[in-house]
Structures are given as C-alpha cells and as structure tokens.
Tab-separated table of C-alpha atoms in Angstrom:
chain	number	residue	atom	x	y	z
A	18	LEU	CA	-88.186	-142.660	80.552
A	19	GLY	CA	-91.126	-141.291	79.083
A	20	ALA	CA	-89.340	-138.360	77.351
A	21	LEU	CA	-87.137	-140.212	75.367
A	22	ALA	CA	-89.942	-142.632	74.575
A	23	ILE	CA	-91.647	-139.865	72.844
A	24	GLY	CA	-88.280	-139.131	70.805
A	25	ALA	CA	-87.651	-142.642	69.714
A	26	ALA	CA	-91.142	-143.472	68.509
A	27	PHE	CA	-90.794	-139.819	66.567
A	28	VAL	CA	-87.919	-141.005	65.279
A	29	VAL	CA	-88.938	-144.555	64.247
A	30	VAL	CA	-92.450	-143.153	62.657
A	31	TYR	CA	-90.246	-140.708	60.683
A	32	THR	CA	-88.164	-143.231	59.243
A	33	VAL	CA	-90.850	-145.397	58.378
A	34	ARG	CA	-92.700	-142.290	56.247
A	35	LYS	CA	-89.620	-140.797	54.716
A	36	ARG	CA	-89.397	-144.720	53.363
A	37	LYS	CA	-92.910	-145.255	52.429
A	38	HIS	CA	-92.464	-141.394	50.250
A	39	GLN	CA	-88.825	-141.694	49.184
A	40	ASP	CA	-89.878	-138.559	46.772
A	41	ASP	CA	-91.256	-136.479	49.720
A	42	ASP	CA	-88.869	-134.630	51.161
A	43	ASP	CA	-90.342	-132.390	53.949
A	44	LEU	CA	-87.769	-130.293	55.323
A	45	GLN	CA	-90.394	-128.359	57.772
A	46	THR	CA	-91.210	-132.365	59.090
A	47	SER	CA	-87.400	-132.736	59.574
A	48	ALA	CA	-86.740	-129.406	61.041
A	49	LEU	CA	-89.960	-130.129	63.618
A	50	MET	CA	-88.499	-133.783	64.686
A	51	ARG	CA	-84.719	-132.100	64.744
A	52	THR	CA	-85.904	-129.597	67.271
A	53	SER	CA	-88.681	-132.012	69.246
A	54	LEU	CA	-85.687	-134.438	69.518
A	55	ARG	CA	-83.412	-131.341	70.939
A	56	ARG	CA	-85.912	-130.430	73.515
A	57	ILE	CA	-86.494	-133.866	74.542
A	58	ALA	CA	-82.293	-134.974	75.022
A	59	ALA	CA	-82.443	-131.660	77.012
A	60	SER	CA	-85.131	-132.427	79.082
A	61	ALA	CA	-83.798	-136.428	79.536
A	62	ILE	CA	-80.347	-134.631	80.573
A	63	VAL	CA	-82.197	-132.277	82.960
A	64	LEU	CA	-84.199	-135.207	84.768
A	65	LEU	CA	-80.906	-137.028	85.297
A	66	GLY	CA	-79.792	-134.567	87.391
A	67	VAL	CA	-82.517	-134.373	89.266
A	68	GLU	CA	-82.461	-138.196	89.843
A	69	PHE	CA	-79.036	-138.049	90.888
A	70	ILE	CA	-80.362	-135.503	93.551
A	71	VAL	CA	-83.613	-137.556	94.040
A	72	LEU	CA	-81.835	-140.371	94.611
A	73	PRO	CA	-79.417	-140.222	97.523
A	74	THR	CA	-81.941	-137.795	99.368
A	75	TYR	CA	-84.380	-140.899	99.002
A	76	ALA	CA	-81.437	-143.173	100.465
A	77	LEU	CA	-80.604	-141.111	103.371
A	78	ASP	CA	-84.114	-140.358	104.297
A	79	LEU	CA	-84.219	-144.281	104.574
A	80	ALA	CA	-81.425	-144.446	106.601
A	81	THR	CA	-82.237	-141.894	109.123
A	82	GLY	CA	-85.976	-143.267	109.047
A	83	ASN	CA	-87.566	-145.771	111.633
A	84	VAL	CA	-86.394	-148.979	111.950
A	85	ASN	CA	-88.050	-150.391	109.171
A	86	ALA	CA	-87.265	-147.706	106.889
A	87	GLN	CA	-83.247	-148.667	108.313
A	88	ALA	CA	-83.800	-152.226	107.520
A	89	SER	CA	-85.186	-151.060	103.943
A	90	ALA	CA	-81.866	-149.144	103.397
A	91	ALA	CA	-79.787	-151.820	104.480
A	92	ILE	CA	-81.296	-154.412	102.232
A	93	LEU	CA	-80.981	-151.675	99.312
A	94	MET	CA	-77.483	-150.756	100.082
A	95	SER	CA	-75.985	-154.473	100.654
A	96	GLY	CA	-77.961	-156.514	98.888
A	97	GLY	CA	-78.668	-154.591	95.967
A	98	GLY	CA	-75.581	-152.566	95.715
A	99	ALA	CA	-74.263	-154.037	92.471
A	100	TYR	CA	-77.904	-153.634	90.787
A	101	LEU	CA	-78.081	-150.142	92.124
A	102	VAL	CA	-74.568	-149.247	90.647
A	103	THR	CA	-75.823	-150.754	87.492
A	104	ARG	CA	-78.903	-148.978	87.481
A	105	LEU	CA	-76.982	-145.519	87.714
A	106	VAL	CA	-74.757	-146.490	85.196
A	107	LEU	CA	-77.359	-147.477	82.682
A	108	VAL	CA	-79.633	-144.549	83.172
A	109	PHE	CA	-76.353	-141.949	83.178
A	110	ALA	CA	-75.151	-143.379	79.820
A	111	GLY	CA	-78.667	-143.326	78.341
A	112	ALA	CA	-79.848	-139.754	79.424
A	113	GLY	CA	-76.744	-138.209	80.113
A	114	LEU	CA	-74.077	-139.309	77.374
A	115	LEU	CA	-76.503	-140.553	74.243
A	116	GLY	CA	-78.872	-137.752	75.634
A	117	PHE	CA	-75.754	-135.424	75.033
A	118	PHE	CA	-75.149	-136.990	71.654
A	119	LEU	CA	-78.781	-137.335	70.581
A	120	TYR	CA	-78.741	-133.271	71.290
A	121	ARG	CA	-76.073	-132.959	69.131
A	122	PHE	CA	-76.417	-135.137	66.129
A	123	ALA	CA	-80.117	-133.471	65.939
A	124	PHE	CA	-79.069	-129.825	65.972
A	125	ARG	CA	-76.361	-131.016	62.800
A	126	GLY	CA	-79.176	-132.834	61.276
A	127	LYS	CA	-77.672	-136.041	60.652
A	128	GLU	CA	-80.824	-137.703	60.964
A	129	ARG	CA	-79.389	-141.461	59.890
A	130	HIS	CA	-77.751	-141.551	63.807
A	131	LEU	CA	-81.036	-140.426	65.437
A	132	VAL	CA	-82.920	-143.882	65.057
A	133	TYR	CA	-79.829	-145.082	66.711
A	134	LEU	CA	-79.364	-142.702	69.611
A	135	ALA	CA	-82.650	-142.419	70.333
A	136	SER	CA	-83.717	-146.148	70.295
A	137	SER	CA	-80.733	-147.121	72.405
A	138	ALA	CA	-81.325	-143.941	75.191
A	139	PHE	CA	-84.587	-144.970	75.599
A	140	VAL	CA	-83.541	-149.254	76.283
A	141	LEU	CA	-80.852	-148.205	78.114
A	142	VAL	CA	-83.215	-146.019	80.362
A	143	LEU	CA	-85.845	-148.636	80.456
A	144	ALA	CA	-83.569	-151.002	81.828
A	145	SER	CA	-82.419	-148.492	84.194
A	146	GLU	CA	-85.921	-148.275	85.622
A	147	THR	CA	-86.725	-151.607	85.291
A	148	ILE	CA	-84.080	-152.426	87.866
A	149	GLY	CA	-85.452	-149.177	89.949
A	150	ARG	CA	-88.394	-150.734	90.278
A	151	MET	CA	-86.852	-154.574	91.297
A	152	LEU	CA	-84.910	-152.702	93.855
A	153	PHE	CA	-87.822	-150.527	95.030
A	154	TYR	CA	-89.757	-154.050	95.542
A	155	SER	CA	-87.448	-155.833	96.953
A	156	SER	CA	-86.287	-153.523	99.546
A	157	PHE	CA	-89.499	-153.560	101.595
A	158	ASP	CA	-89.037	-154.979	105.106
A	159	ARG	CA	-92.012	-156.931	105.807
A	160	ILE	CA	-93.893	-156.170	109.254
A	161	GLY	CA	-96.788	-157.786	110.007
A	162	LEU	CA	-98.210	-160.603	108.485
C-alpha cells in the first residue's frame, strides 16, 4: 500500500506541476517519474506474491494452533469468507493487474494513463487493506473479560 501511495503521489504532483508550468517540458523529471513508477509497480507485484504466501501461512498457523487460535480461524474462514475473497480480488486487481499495466505504460511513456493507473491501484489496495484490518479485528476470539 505504501509503495502505491508514493506512486500515486508522484503522478499527481508531476501532473499538477506540468499543468502549472506548461511551457517547461522537463524530460529529466518525466524520465525520473517513469523509472520510479516502474520500480514501484515491480515492488508492488513482488509484494503481492509475498502476500499470497503469508496469508495461507497465517491461516494455517491459526487452524493448527490452540483452541483460541482455531476459533479465530473459524470466524475468519466462515463468517469472513466472502470478505476474505473480496479482499484478495481487490489486492490482486490493484497490485497485480494494475501494477502490471502501470509498469508497461511507465515504460512506454504514456503519462496520461499513469495518473489513472496509479490512483486506481492505490484505491483498490487501500480498500483491500481496510477489509483486511476489519477481518483481523473481527476474528479475535475473546478470552476473559
């Protein structure tokens, strides 16, 4: 999420600066932004792969843990199953698909599309992380008070 936030901020600031200084077409700044976006998109795709390794490991750890961990896993998988699938689809669409297109368009230099791709990827991953936080806190099995 942080990498995509930086990418979206880069594109928005670049676009605002370009509109403000229309006659000043700085090729160095454009090249730097495109290079940064390619690296950000590549890191988002790599981190997506890490996410798809960590999440099953976390669920398996809960399912094979103590009674409270198993209860949390049951809440997470049964009650939050649809939310979990929605979260995974959003993170895949944001970081995977849009990250791939962001990388490709940044390489080709199509700057007009970069604003939409970077912002959309950020919003989708933000929604996914919000659902993830909701699932994390709602899957607690209360012990004691």
